[in-house]
Coordinates of C-alpha atoms in Angstrom, one line a residue:
Chain A
M1 CA -25.0 45.5 -36.8
A2 CA -26.5 42.5 -38.5
T3 CA -23.3 41.9 -40.4
V4 CA -21.2 42.0 -37.3
L5 CA -23.4 39.5 -35.6
A6 CA -23.2 37.2 -38.7
I7 CA -19.4 37.4 -38.7
E8 CA -19.4 36.7 -34.9
G9 CA -21.7 33.9 -35.5
T10 CA -19.4 32.2 -38.1
R11 CA -16.2 32.7 -36.1
P12 CA -15.2 29.3 -34.8
R13 CA -15.6 29.4 -31.0
P14 CA -13.2 27.4 -28.9
R15 CA -14.9 24.3 -27.4
R16 CA -15.0 24.5 -23.6
G17 CA -13.6 21.0 -23.3
A18 CA -10.8 21.6 -25.7
G19 CA -9.9 24.8 -23.9
R20 CA -9.7 23.1 -20.5
F21 CA -7.6 20.3 -22.0
T22 CA -5.1 22.8 -23.5
A23 CA -4.9 24.6 -20.1
F24 CA -4.3 21.2 -18.4
L25 CA -1.7 20.2 -21.0
R26 CA 0.1 23.5 -20.7
A27 CA 0.2 23.3 -16.9
F28 CA 1.4 19.7 -17.0
M29 CA 4.1 20.4 -19.5
R30 CA 5.4 23.4 -17.4
D31 CA 5.9 21.1 -14.4
R32 CA 9.5 19.9 -14.6
Q33 CA 9.0 17.2 -12.0
A34 CA 6.1 15.8 -14.0
L35 CA 8.1 15.9 -17.2
A36 CA 10.9 14.0 -15.5
G37 CA 8.4 11.4 -14.4
L38 CA 7.1 11.1 -17.9
M39 CA 10.6 10.7 -19.2
I40 CA 11.4 8.0 -16.7
V41 CA 8.2 6.0 -17.5
A42 CA 8.7 6.5 -21.2
V43 CA 12.3 5.2 -21.1
A44 CA 11.3 2.2 -18.9
G45 CA 8.2 1.4 -21.0
G46 CA 10.0 2.0 -24.3
A47 CA 12.8 -0.3 -23.3
A48 CA 10.3 -3.0 -22.2
V49 CA 8.5 -2.7 -25.5
A50 CA 11.7 -2.7 -27.6
A51 CA 13.2 -5.5 -25.5
P52 CA 13.8 -7.9 -28.4
L53 CA 15.6 -5.2 -30.3
I54 CA 17.7 -3.6 -27.7
S55 CA 18.4 -6.4 -25.2
P56 CA 22.1 -7.3 -25.6
W57 CA 21.6 -10.9 -24.4
D58 CA 18.9 -13.5 -24.0
P59 CA 17.6 -12.9 -20.4
L60 CA 17.3 -16.6 -19.7
K61 CA 20.7 -17.6 -21.1
S62 CA 23.1 -18.8 -18.5
V63 CA 26.9 -18.6 -19.0
E64 CA 28.5 -20.6 -16.3
V65 CA 32.0 -19.0 -16.6
D66 CA 30.5 -15.5 -16.4
R67 CA 28.7 -16.0 -13.0
L68 CA 28.5 -12.9 -10.7
S69 CA 30.5 -10.6 -13.0
L70 CA 30.7 -7.1 -11.6
P71 CA 29.1 -4.1 -13.3
G72 CA 31.4 -2.8 -16.0
T73 CA 32.6 -6.2 -17.1
P74 CA 33.2 -6.1 -20.9
G75 CA 30.0 -7.4 -22.6
H76 CA 27.9 -7.1 -19.4
L77 CA 27.4 -3.4 -18.5
L78 CA 25.6 -4.2 -15.2
G79 CA 27.3 -7.5 -14.6
T80 CA 25.8 -10.9 -14.4
D81 CA 23.7 -12.8 -11.8
E82 CA 24.2 -16.0 -9.9
Q83 CA 23.5 -18.1 -13.0
G84 CA 25.6 -16.0 -15.3
R85 CA 22.6 -14.2 -16.9
D86 CA 23.2 -10.6 -18.1
I87 CA 21.5 -8.3 -15.5
L88 CA 20.9 -5.4 -18.0
S89 CA 19.1 -7.8 -20.4
R90 CA 17.0 -9.2 -17.5
L91 CA 16.1 -5.6 -16.4
I92 CA 15.0 -4.7 -19.9
W93 CA 12.9 -7.8 -20.3
G94 CA 11.8 -7.7 -16.7
G95 CA 10.2 -4.3 -17.3
R96 CA 7.6 -6.0 -19.4
I97 CA 6.1 -8.0 -16.6
S98 CA 7.0 -5.7 -13.8
L99 CA 5.2 -2.7 -15.4
L100 CA 2.3 -4.9 -16.5
V101 CA 1.8 -6.3 -13.0
G102 CA 1.9 -2.7 -11.6
I103 CA -0.4 -1.1 -14.1
V104 CA -3.0 -3.8 -14.9
P105 CA -4.4 -4.2 -11.3
T106 CA -4.5 -0.5 -10.8
V107 CA -6.5 0.1 -14.1
A108 CA -8.7 -3.0 -13.4
A109 CA -9.5 -1.8 -9.9
G110 CA -10.1 1.7 -11.3
L111 CA -12.8 0.4 -13.7
V112 CA -14.5 -1.7 -11.0
A113 CA -14.3 1.3 -8.7
L114 CA -15.8 3.5 -11.3
L115 CA -18.9 1.3 -11.6
L116 CA -19.3 0.7 -7.8
G117 CA -18.6 4.3 -6.8
L118 CA -20.9 5.8 -9.4
V119 CA -23.7 3.4 -8.5
A120 CA -23.2 4.0 -4.7
G121 CA -22.9 7.7 -5.0
Y122 CA -25.8 8.1 -7.5
R123 CA -28.3 5.8 -6.0
E124 CA -27.4 6.4 -2.4
G125 CA -29.7 4.7 0.1
L126 CA -29.6 1.0 0.9
L127 CA -27.4 0.0 -2.1
D128 CA -24.8 2.7 -1.3
H129 CA -24.9 1.6 2.4
L130 CA -24.4 -2.0 1.4
I131 CA -21.6 -1.4 -1.0
M132 CA -19.7 0.9 1.3
R133 CA -20.1 -1.4 4.4
V134 CA -18.8 -4.4 2.5
L135 CA -15.8 -2.3 1.3
D136 CA -15.3 -1.1 4.9
V137 CA -14.4 -4.6 5.9
F138 CA -11.5 -4.6 3.4
F139 CA -10.2 -1.4 5.0
A140 CA -9.6 -3.5 8.2
F141 CA -6.7 -5.2 6.5
P142 CA -3.4 -3.6 5.6
L143 CA -3.2 -3.6 1.8
V144 CA -0.2 -5.8 1.2
L145 CA -1.1 -8.3 3.9
L146 CA -4.6 -8.7 2.4
A147 CA -3.0 -9.3 -1.0
I148 CA -0.8 -11.9 0.5
A149 CA -3.7 -13.6 2.2
I150 CA -5.7 -13.6 -1.1
V151 CA -2.8 -15.2 -2.9
G152 CA -2.7 -17.7 0.0
V153 CA -6.3 -18.6 -0.8
I154 CA -6.1 -18.7 -4.6
G155 CA -2.4 -19.7 -5.0
P156 CA 0.7 -18.0 -6.2
G157 CA 1.3 -16.9 -9.9
V158 CA 1.2 -13.8 -12.0
G159 CA -2.5 -13.9 -12.8
N160 CA -3.5 -14.4 -9.2
Q161 CA -1.0 -11.8 -8.1
M162 CA -2.7 -9.2 -10.4
F163 CA -6.1 -10.3 -9.2
A164 CA -5.2 -10.0 -5.5
L165 CA -3.7 -6.5 -6.0
A166 CA -6.7 -5.4 -8.0
V167 CA -9.1 -6.6 -5.2
V168 CA -7.3 -4.8 -2.5
L169 CA -7.3 -1.5 -4.5
V170 CA -11.0 -1.5 -5.3
P171 CA -12.2 -0.1 -1.9
Y172 CA -9.7 2.8 -2.0
S173 CA -10.6 3.8 -5.6
T174 CA -14.3 3.3 -5.0
R175 CA -14.2 5.8 -2.1
V176 CA -12.6 8.4 -4.5
V177 CA -15.3 7.9 -7.2
R178 CA -18.1 7.9 -4.7
T179 CA -17.0 11.1 -3.1
A180 CA -16.6 12.7 -6.5
T181 CA -20.0 11.5 -7.6
L182 CA -21.6 12.8 -4.4
S183 CA -20.1 16.3 -5.0
V184 CA -21.2 16.5 -8.6
K185 CA -24.6 15.0 -8.3
P186 CA -26.3 17.9 -6.5
L187 CA -25.0 20.5 -9.0
E188 CA -27.5 22.4 -11.1
F189 CA -26.4 21.1 -14.5
V190 CA -27.2 17.5 -13.4
E191 CA -30.6 18.6 -12.2
A192 CA -31.1 20.5 -15.6
V193 CA -30.2 17.4 -17.6
R194 CA -32.7 15.4 -15.5
A195 CA -35.4 18.0 -16.0
L196 CA -34.8 17.7 -19.7
G197 CA -35.8 14.1 -19.5
A198 CA -32.4 12.3 -19.5
G199 CA -32.5 8.8 -18.0
S200 CA -30.2 7.6 -15.2
G201 CA -27.9 5.9 -17.7
R202 CA -27.4 9.0 -19.8
V203 CA -26.9 11.2 -16.7
L204 CA -24.3 8.7 -15.4
W205 CA -22.4 8.1 -18.6
R206 CA -22.5 11.5 -20.3
H207 CA -22.4 13.8 -17.3
L208 CA -21.1 12.2 -14.2
V209 CA -18.4 10.0 -15.7
P210 CA -16.5 12.9 -17.3
N211 CA -16.5 14.7 -13.9
V212 CA -15.5 11.8 -11.7
L213 CA -12.7 10.6 -14.1
P214 CA -10.1 13.3 -13.4
P215 CA -9.9 12.6 -9.6
L216 CA -9.9 8.9 -10.3
L217 CA -7.2 9.3 -12.9
V218 CA -5.0 11.3 -10.5
Y219 CA -5.5 8.8 -7.8
T220 CA -4.9 5.8 -10.1
S221 CA -1.7 7.4 -11.4
T222 CA -0.3 7.7 -7.9
L223 CA -1.2 4.1 -7.1
V224 CA 0.8 2.7 -10.0
G225 CA 4.1 3.5 -8.3
L226 CA 2.8 1.9 -5.1
M227 CA 1.6 -1.1 -7.0
I228 CA 5.0 -1.6 -8.8
V229 CA 6.6 -1.7 -5.3
A230 CA 3.9 -4.0 -3.9
S231 CA 3.8 -6.4 -6.8
S232 CA 7.6 -6.6 -6.9
G233 CA 7.3 -7.4 -3.2
L234 CA 4.9 -10.3 -3.8
S235 CA 7.3 -11.6 -6.5
F236 CA 10.2 -11.2 -4.1
L237 CA 8.4 -13.4 -1.6
G238 CA 7.8 -16.0 -4.2
L239 CA 4.1 -15.4 -4.4
G240 CA 3.9 -13.6 -7.7
V241 CA 6.0 -13.9 -10.9
Q242 CA 8.0 -17.2 -10.7
P243 CA 11.6 -17.6 -11.6
P244 CA 13.3 -17.8 -14.1
T245 CA 10.9 -15.3 -15.7
P246 CA 12.7 -11.9 -15.5
D247 CA 10.9 -9.6 -13.2
W248 CA 12.5 -6.8 -11.0
G249 CA 11.1 -8.3 -7.8
V250 CA 12.2 -11.8 -8.7
M251 CA 15.6 -10.4 -9.5
V252 CA 16.0 -8.8 -6.0
G253 CA 14.7 -12.0 -4.5
S254 CA 17.1 -14.3 -6.2
G255 CA 20.0 -11.8 -5.8
R256 CA 19.4 -11.9 -2.1
L257 CA 20.7 -15.5 -2.0
V258 CA 24.2 -14.2 -3.2
I259 CA 24.1 -10.9 -1.3
Y260 CA 27.2 -11.8 0.7
R261 CA 29.3 -12.5 -2.5
A262 CA 27.8 -10.0 -5.0
A263 CA 25.6 -7.3 -3.7
H264 CA 25.0 -5.8 -7.1
V265 CA 22.8 -8.7 -8.2
A266 CA 20.0 -7.7 -5.7
T267 CA 20.6 -4.0 -5.4
I268 CA 20.6 -2.9 -9.1
P269 CA 17.0 -4.1 -9.8
G270 CA 15.9 -2.4 -6.6
V271 CA 17.3 0.9 -7.8
I272 CA 15.2 0.5 -11.0
I273 CA 12.1 -0.2 -8.9
V274 CA 12.7 3.0 -6.9
I275 CA 13.3 5.2 -10.0
V276 CA 10.2 3.9 -11.9
A277 CA 8.0 4.2 -8.8
L278 CA 9.2 7.8 -8.4
G279 CA 8.5 8.4 -12.1
F280 CA 4.9 7.3 -11.7
N281 CA 4.5 9.4 -8.5
F282 CA 5.9 12.5 -10.3
I283 CA 3.3 12.0 -13.0
G284 CA 0.6 11.6 -10.5
D285 CA 1.6 14.8 -8.6
G286 CA 1.8 16.6 -11.9
L287 CA -1.6 15.4 -13.0
R288 CA -3.1 16.5 -9.7
E289 CA -1.7 20.0 -9.9
A290 CA -2.5 20.4 -13.6
L291 CA -6.1 19.3 -13.0
D292 CA -6.7 21.4 -9.9
P293 CA -7.3 25.0 -11.0
R294 CA -6.5 26.3 -7.5
A295 CA -3.0 24.6 -7.6
R296 CA -2.5 26.1 -11.1
Q297 CA -3.2 29.6 -10.0
Chain B
M1 CA -17.5 11.8 25.4
T2 CA -18.4 8.5 27.0
S3 CA -21.4 8.1 24.7
Y4 CA -19.1 8.8 21.7
V5 CA -16.7 6.1 22.8
A6 CA -19.6 3.7 23.3
Q7 CA -21.0 4.6 19.9
R8 CA -17.6 4.1 18.3
L9 CA -17.2 0.7 20.0
F10 CA -20.7 -0.3 18.9
G11 CA -19.8 0.7 15.3
L12 CA -17.1 -1.9 15.4
V13 CA -19.5 -4.7 15.7
P14 CA -20.6 -4.8 12.0
V15 CA -16.9 -4.4 10.9
L16 CA -15.8 -7.2 13.1
F17 CA -18.7 -9.3 11.8
G18 CA -17.7 -8.5 8.3
I19 CA -14.1 -9.4 9.0
S20 CA -15.1 -12.8 10.4
V21 CA -17.3 -13.5 7.4
V22 CA -14.6 -12.6 4.9
I23 CA -12.0 -14.7 6.7
F24 CA -14.3 -17.7 7.1
L25 CA -15.6 -17.6 3.5
G26 CA -12.0 -17.1 2.2
M27 CA -11.1 -20.5 3.7
K28 CA -14.1 -22.1 2.1
L29 CA -13.1 -20.9 -1.3
I30 CA -10.1 -23.2 -1.4
P31 CA -10.4 -26.5 -3.2
G32 CA -10.2 -29.4 -0.7
D33 CA -10.9 -29.0 3.0
V34 CA -9.2 -29.2 6.4
A35 CA -10.0 -32.9 6.7
R36 CA -8.3 -33.8 3.5
A37 CA -5.3 -31.6 4.5
L38 CA -5.1 -33.3 8.0
L39 CA -5.3 -36.8 6.6
G40 CA -3.0 -36.2 3.7
P41 CA -2.9 -38.3 0.5
M42 CA -3.2 -41.6 2.5
G43 CA -6.7 -40.8 3.8
T44 CA -9.4 -43.2 2.6
A45 CA -12.9 -42.1 1.7
E46 CA -14.2 -43.6 4.9
S47 CA -11.7 -41.9 7.2
L48 CA -12.3 -38.7 5.3
A49 CA -16.1 -38.9 5.9
Q50 CA -15.5 -39.8 9.5
L51 CA -13.2 -36.8 10.2
R52 CA -15.5 -34.5 8.3
G53 CA -18.3 -35.6 10.5
A54 CA -16.1 -35.1 13.6
L55 CA -15.0 -31.6 12.5
G56 CA -18.6 -30.6 11.5
L57 CA -17.6 -30.1 7.9
D58 CA -20.7 -32.0 6.7
Q59 CA -23.0 -29.4 8.2
P60 CA -24.6 -26.4 6.4
I61 CA -22.2 -23.5 5.9
H62 CA -24.0 -21.1 8.2
V63 CA -23.9 -23.7 11.0
Q64 CA -20.2 -24.2 10.4
Y65 CA -19.7 -20.4 10.5
V66 CA -21.5 -20.0 13.8
K67 CA -19.5 -22.9 15.4
W68 CA -16.2 -21.5 14.0
L69 CA -17.0 -18.0 15.3
W70 CA -17.9 -19.4 18.7
R71 CA -14.7 -21.3 18.9
A72 CA -12.7 -18.3 17.6
L73 CA -14.3 -16.1 20.3
H74 CA -13.0 -18.7 22.9
G75 CA -9.5 -18.5 21.5
D76 CA -9.6 -21.7 19.4
L77 CA -8.6 -21.2 15.7
G78 CA -8.2 -24.8 15.0
L79 CA -5.2 -27.0 14.3
S80 CA -2.6 -26.5 11.6
P81 CA -2.5 -29.5 9.4
I82 CA 1.1 -28.7 8.3
V83 CA 2.9 -28.1 11.6
H84 CA 0.3 -30.1 13.7
Q85 CA 0.0 -27.4 16.3
P86 CA -2.9 -25.3 17.6
V87 CA -3.0 -22.1 15.4
V88 CA -3.3 -19.7 18.4
E89 CA -0.4 -21.4 20.2
L90 CA 1.7 -21.0 17.0
L91 CA 0.8 -17.4 16.3
L92 CA 0.8 -15.8 19.7
P93 CA 4.6 -15.7 20.2
K94 CA 5.0 -14.6 16.5
F95 CA 2.5 -11.8 17.1
G96 CA 4.5 -10.7 20.1
N97 CA 7.7 -10.6 18.0
T98 CA 5.9 -8.5 15.3
L99 CA 4.6 -6.1 18.0
I100 CA 8.2 -5.6 19.2
L101 CA 9.3 -4.8 15.6
A102 CA 6.2 -2.7 14.7
G103 CA 6.4 -0.8 18.0
A104 CA 10.1 0.1 17.6
S105 CA 9.5 1.0 13.9
F106 CA 6.6 3.2 14.8
V107 CA 8.4 5.1 17.5
L108 CA 11.3 5.6 15.0
A109 CA 9.0 6.6 12.1
A110 CA 6.9 9.0 14.1
T111 CA 9.9 10.6 15.9
A112 CA 12.0 11.0 12.7
G113 CA 9.0 11.9 10.5
I114 CA 7.6 14.6 12.9
V115 CA 11.0 16.2 13.6
L116 CA 11.9 16.3 9.9
G117 CA 8.5 17.6 8.9
V118 CA 8.5 20.4 11.5
L119 CA 12.0 21.3 10.7
A120 CA 11.2 21.4 7.0
A121 CA 8.1 23.6 7.6
A122 CA 10.0 25.9 9.9
R123 CA 12.8 26.4 7.4
E124 CA 10.5 26.4 4.3
R125 CA 12.3 26.8 1.0
T126 CA 15.8 26.4 2.5
A127 CA 18.3 23.7 1.9
I128 CA 17.1 21.8 4.9
D129 CA 13.5 21.8 3.5
R130 CA 14.6 20.7 0.0
V131 CA 17.0 18.0 1.2
S132 CA 14.7 16.5 3.8
M133 CA 11.7 16.5 1.5
G134 CA 13.7 15.2 -1.5
A135 CA 15.1 12.4 0.7
S136 CA 11.6 11.5 2.1
L137 CA 10.3 11.3 -1.5
V138 CA 13.0 8.8 -2.5
V139 CA 12.8 6.8 0.8
G140 CA 9.0 6.7 0.5
N141 CA 9.3 4.9 -2.8
M142 CA 11.9 2.3 -1.6
P143 CA 10.7 -1.2 -1.5
P144 CA 11.3 -2.3 2.2
F145 CA 12.8 -5.7 1.1
W146 CA 15.4 -3.9 -1.0
L147 CA 16.2 -1.3 1.6
G148 CA 16.7 -4.1 4.1
L149 CA 19.2 -5.8 1.8
V150 CA 21.1 -2.5 1.2
L151 CA 21.3 -2.0 5.0
I152 CA 22.6 -5.6 5.4
V153 CA 25.2 -5.0 2.8
V154 CA 26.4 -1.7 4.4
F155 CA 26.1 -2.3 8.1
A156 CA 26.3 -6.1 8.4
I157 CA 28.6 -7.2 5.6
D158 CA 30.9 -4.2 4.9
L159 CA 31.1 -2.4 8.3
R160 CA 30.2 -5.4 10.4
W161 CA 28.5 -3.1 13.0
L162 CA 25.2 -4.9 13.3
P163 CA 23.8 -8.5 13.0
S164 CA 21.8 -9.2 9.9
L165 CA 19.7 -12.2 10.9
G166 CA 17.2 -13.3 13.6
M167 CA 16.1 -11.8 16.9
Y168 CA 18.9 -13.1 19.1
S169 CA 22.5 -14.4 18.5
T170 CA 22.5 -18.2 18.4
R171 CA 25.7 -18.3 20.5
G172 CA 25.2 -15.2 22.6
A173 CA 23.7 -14.9 26.0
G174 CA 20.6 -13.2 24.6
G175 CA 19.1 -10.4 26.7
L176 CA 17.9 -6.9 25.9
A177 CA 21.2 -5.6 24.5
D178 CA 21.3 -8.5 22.0
L179 CA 17.7 -8.0 21.0
L180 CA 18.2 -4.2 20.5
A181 CA 21.3 -4.9 18.3
H182 CA 19.2 -7.2 16.2
L183 CA 16.3 -4.8 16.1
V184 CA 18.1 -1.8 14.7
L185 CA 18.3 -2.7 11.0
P186 CA 14.8 -4.3 10.8
A187 CA 13.3 -1.3 12.6
V188 CA 15.0 1.2 10.3
T189 CA 13.9 -0.7 7.3
T190 CA 10.2 -0.9 8.4
A191 CA 10.2 2.7 9.6
A192 CA 11.6 4.2 6.4
A193 CA 8.6 4.5 4.1
P194 CA 6.0 5.4 6.9
G195 CA 8.5 7.9 8.4
A196 CA 8.9 9.6 5.0
I197 CA 5.1 9.9 4.6
I198 CA 4.7 11.2 8.2
A199 CA 7.4 13.8 7.4
R200 CA 5.7 15.1 4.3
M201 CA 2.3 15.2 5.9
T202 CA 3.7 16.9 9.1
R203 CA 5.3 19.5 6.9
A204 CA 2.1 20.2 5.0
S205 CA 0.0 20.4 8.2
V206 CA 2.4 22.7 10.0
L207 CA 2.8 25.0 6.9
E208 CA -1.0 25.3 6.7
I209 CA -1.2 26.3 10.3
L210 CA 1.7 28.8 9.9
G211 CA -0.4 30.6 7.4
H212 CA -3.2 31.4 9.9
E213 CA -3.7 34.9 11.3
Y214 CA -3.1 34.0 15.0
I215 CA 0.4 32.8 14.1
M216 CA 1.0 36.3 12.5
V217 CA -0.2 37.8 15.8
A218 CA 2.1 35.6 17.8
R219 CA 5.0 36.6 15.6
A220 CA 4.0 40.3 15.7
K221 CA 4.1 40.0 19.6
G222 CA 7.7 39.3 19.1
L223 CA 7.6 35.6 20.2
A224 CA 10.6 33.5 19.2
E225 CA 10.0 31.3 16.1
R226 CA 10.7 28.3 18.3
V227 CA 7.9 29.2 20.6
V228 CA 5.5 30.1 17.8
I229 CA 6.0 26.6 16.3
S230 CA 6.1 24.5 19.5
A231 CA 3.5 26.4 21.6
H232 CA 1.1 27.7 18.9
A233 CA 1.4 25.9 15.6
L234 CA 2.0 22.3 16.8
R235 CA -0.9 22.3 19.3
V236 CA -3.3 22.8 16.4
A237 CA -1.3 20.6 14.0
W238 CA -1.3 17.6 16.2
P239 CA -4.6 15.9 15.4
P240 CA -3.9 15.5 11.6
I241 CA -0.4 14.4 12.4
V242 CA -1.7 11.8 14.8
T243 CA -4.2 10.5 12.3
I244 CA -1.5 10.2 9.6
A245 CA 0.9 8.5 12.0
G246 CA -1.8 6.1 13.1
L247 CA -2.7 5.2 9.6
Q248 CA 1.0 4.4 9.0
L249 CA 0.9 1.9 11.7
G250 CA -1.3 -0.3 9.5
Y251 CA 1.1 0.1 6.5
L252 CA 3.9 -0.6 8.9
L253 CA 2.4 -4.0 9.7
G254 CA 2.3 -4.6 5.9
G255 CA 5.9 -3.5 5.4
A256 CA 7.0 -5.7 8.4
V257 CA 6.3 -8.8 6.3
F258 CA 9.1 -8.0 4.0
T259 CA 11.4 -6.9 6.8
E260 CA 10.7 -10.1 8.7
E261 CA 11.5 -12.1 5.6
V262 CA 14.7 -10.3 4.8
F263 CA 16.0 -10.3 8.4
G264 CA 14.7 -13.7 9.4
W265 CA 12.6 -12.0 12.2
P266 CA 10.3 -14.7 13.6
G267 CA 7.1 -12.7 13.4
L268 CA 3.6 -13.0 12.2
G269 CA 4.3 -11.7 8.6
R270 CA 7.0 -14.3 8.0
Q271 CA 4.7 -17.0 9.4
L272 CA 2.0 -15.8 7.1
V273 CA 4.2 -16.0 4.0
S274 CA 5.6 -19.4 4.8
S275 CA 2.0 -20.6 5.5
V276 CA 0.8 -19.2 2.2
I277 CA 3.6 -21.0 0.4
A278 CA 2.8 -24.2 2.3
R279 CA -0.9 -23.6 1.7
D280 CA -1.6 -23.9 5.4
V281 CA -4.9 -22.2 5.2
Q282 CA -5.8 -22.6 8.9
V283 CA -2.7 -20.5 9.9
V284 CA -3.3 -18.0 7.0
Q285 CA -6.8 -17.5 8.3
G286 CA -5.6 -17.1 11.9
A287 CA -2.9 -14.7 10.9
A288 CA -5.4 -12.6 8.9
L289 CA -7.7 -12.5 11.9
F290 CA -4.8 -11.3 14.2
I291 CA -3.8 -8.6 11.7
A292 CA -7.3 -7.4 11.1
L293 CA -8.1 -7.2 14.8
S294 CA -4.9 -5.3 15.6
F295 CA -5.6 -2.9 12.7
V296 CA -9.1 -2.2 14.0
V297 CA -7.8 -1.6 17.5
V298 CA -5.1 0.8 16.2
N299 CA -7.7 2.8 14.3
L300 CA -9.9 3.0 17.4
V301 CA -7.0 4.2 19.5
V302 CA -6.0 6.8 16.9
D303 CA -9.6 8.1 16.9
L304 CA -9.8 8.3 20.6
L305 CA -6.4 9.9 20.9
N306 CA -7.5 12.6 18.4
L307 CA -10.6 13.2 20.5
Y308 CA -8.3 13.8 23.5
L309 CA -5.9 16.1 21.6
D310 CA -8.5 18.1 19.7
P311 CA -11.4 19.4 21.9
R312 CA -13.2 20.7 18.8
A313 CA -13.6 17.1 17.6
R314 CA -15.4 16.1 20.8
P315 CA -19.2 15.8 20.6
A316 CA -21.0 18.5 22.5

């Protein structure tokens, strides 16, 4: 009997966290839509990273004689724009800034929301009330219009565009973190950790953060698609990325000026925005279903 | 019921106060002030000081805020230093134009979204369900400014069915028919993404209700599927659908900015963008106030409508 126990004792036991992660990974990889999303994002991201290697032309180089060439023109697979710049090359290089402007504000807002939501949910009382009432004010503005108004105050430009988009996202993400914190906080394991003498910092960092991260991650991933559309919109309006920098929103905006002569200049970058936004949404949906055991069953 | 409405209205006071503070402070964050903007580069230090005194800009910030709020409550949002026109006078007609666009888009989005959603739920896992939900997924991710351009290319440039710019023809007689012709493409563009979201949410709500036992009883009684859905499922599914549709109205106002820009629709959103580019802060501030107030009113109406539709939500 003692021998059996000894053997059982030495047998490596799967770690709970690792087991959960494997189950999540398996569920995610079984989701064909999520995999398609991952592939879309990987292709767009990979092309953006490898832009200097794979871009056929300089995205800023204008060739006067090649202006408004149609897709399929030899040497210009997707044609050229109103200044004779290769559209494919501009799309590849534009991915760098377009993806960045979609992802950075979402992640930044997620981090700020993590802090605010944890503090509001954990401390409750006056501080919670104060934080949530201040954020309530921001809910009174439609998201995109608030971003435009903020850019109106601080001025156009890429940095300001990212700042404005991050600010408008904070209330939404904070609500998600606070709700998750409030649902985890009364659980027995948190009480047990506190009874063992853990301080607030340890409870928050070691026990609450790992539990509020999954819902925040899911929410954030669905926001990236929305932010890619919103940020391209700000650039389209001339309030974000400024020409001639290649950016998908800027490309639609400048293509609009020649829409009557060459519709492809504005429509092709829009197709890319739709596909990449869909890709991020597919990933978000896949993450939600893989992280939610009820959905998995 | 009356006390709930009163409570809800009372709850708006801190939100409205917060909105006014955010908008007022937002303007104060900008380098320079209205006096400098009004006088332009030619203003001398003396005239600047004089105008600041006349506008009350040399007073403590809380005094300035109270005076600004008092004036705003009386319909005075100041003077635009760029177009030299009172802000309210400038924005009111644009707000009306945006309401026409937003109203038409909302009716379109809600009707199409709810019909598609109910149809997809009633025919779950059929081709209708797959096609309509697939389409709503794609349309929901379309940037409105891009969709607007595509519609212009197809319906205004290629087919020449509809006008692509403005609210009325410059050479036409105007009138309702002209307005409606100009409204079609902008309304479809603005309605597309919210309509797609309403369709998905309606499908989810109706499907959830269709799983309830009382629906099984209604079917077991031999009721036609049409009656089961319209008389039994939809009655319970309405409140969440109304909430989702109401929320979309806010997003619709956001999307309308792009539509107005693409179609040259002379609305509040277009004015906001051009004022942002011109750094006409007085107008940006006024437009933000108009938008926030209409958003708050929409949310209130949606809440009260839900109360009317769902007796369970009414306080005892």
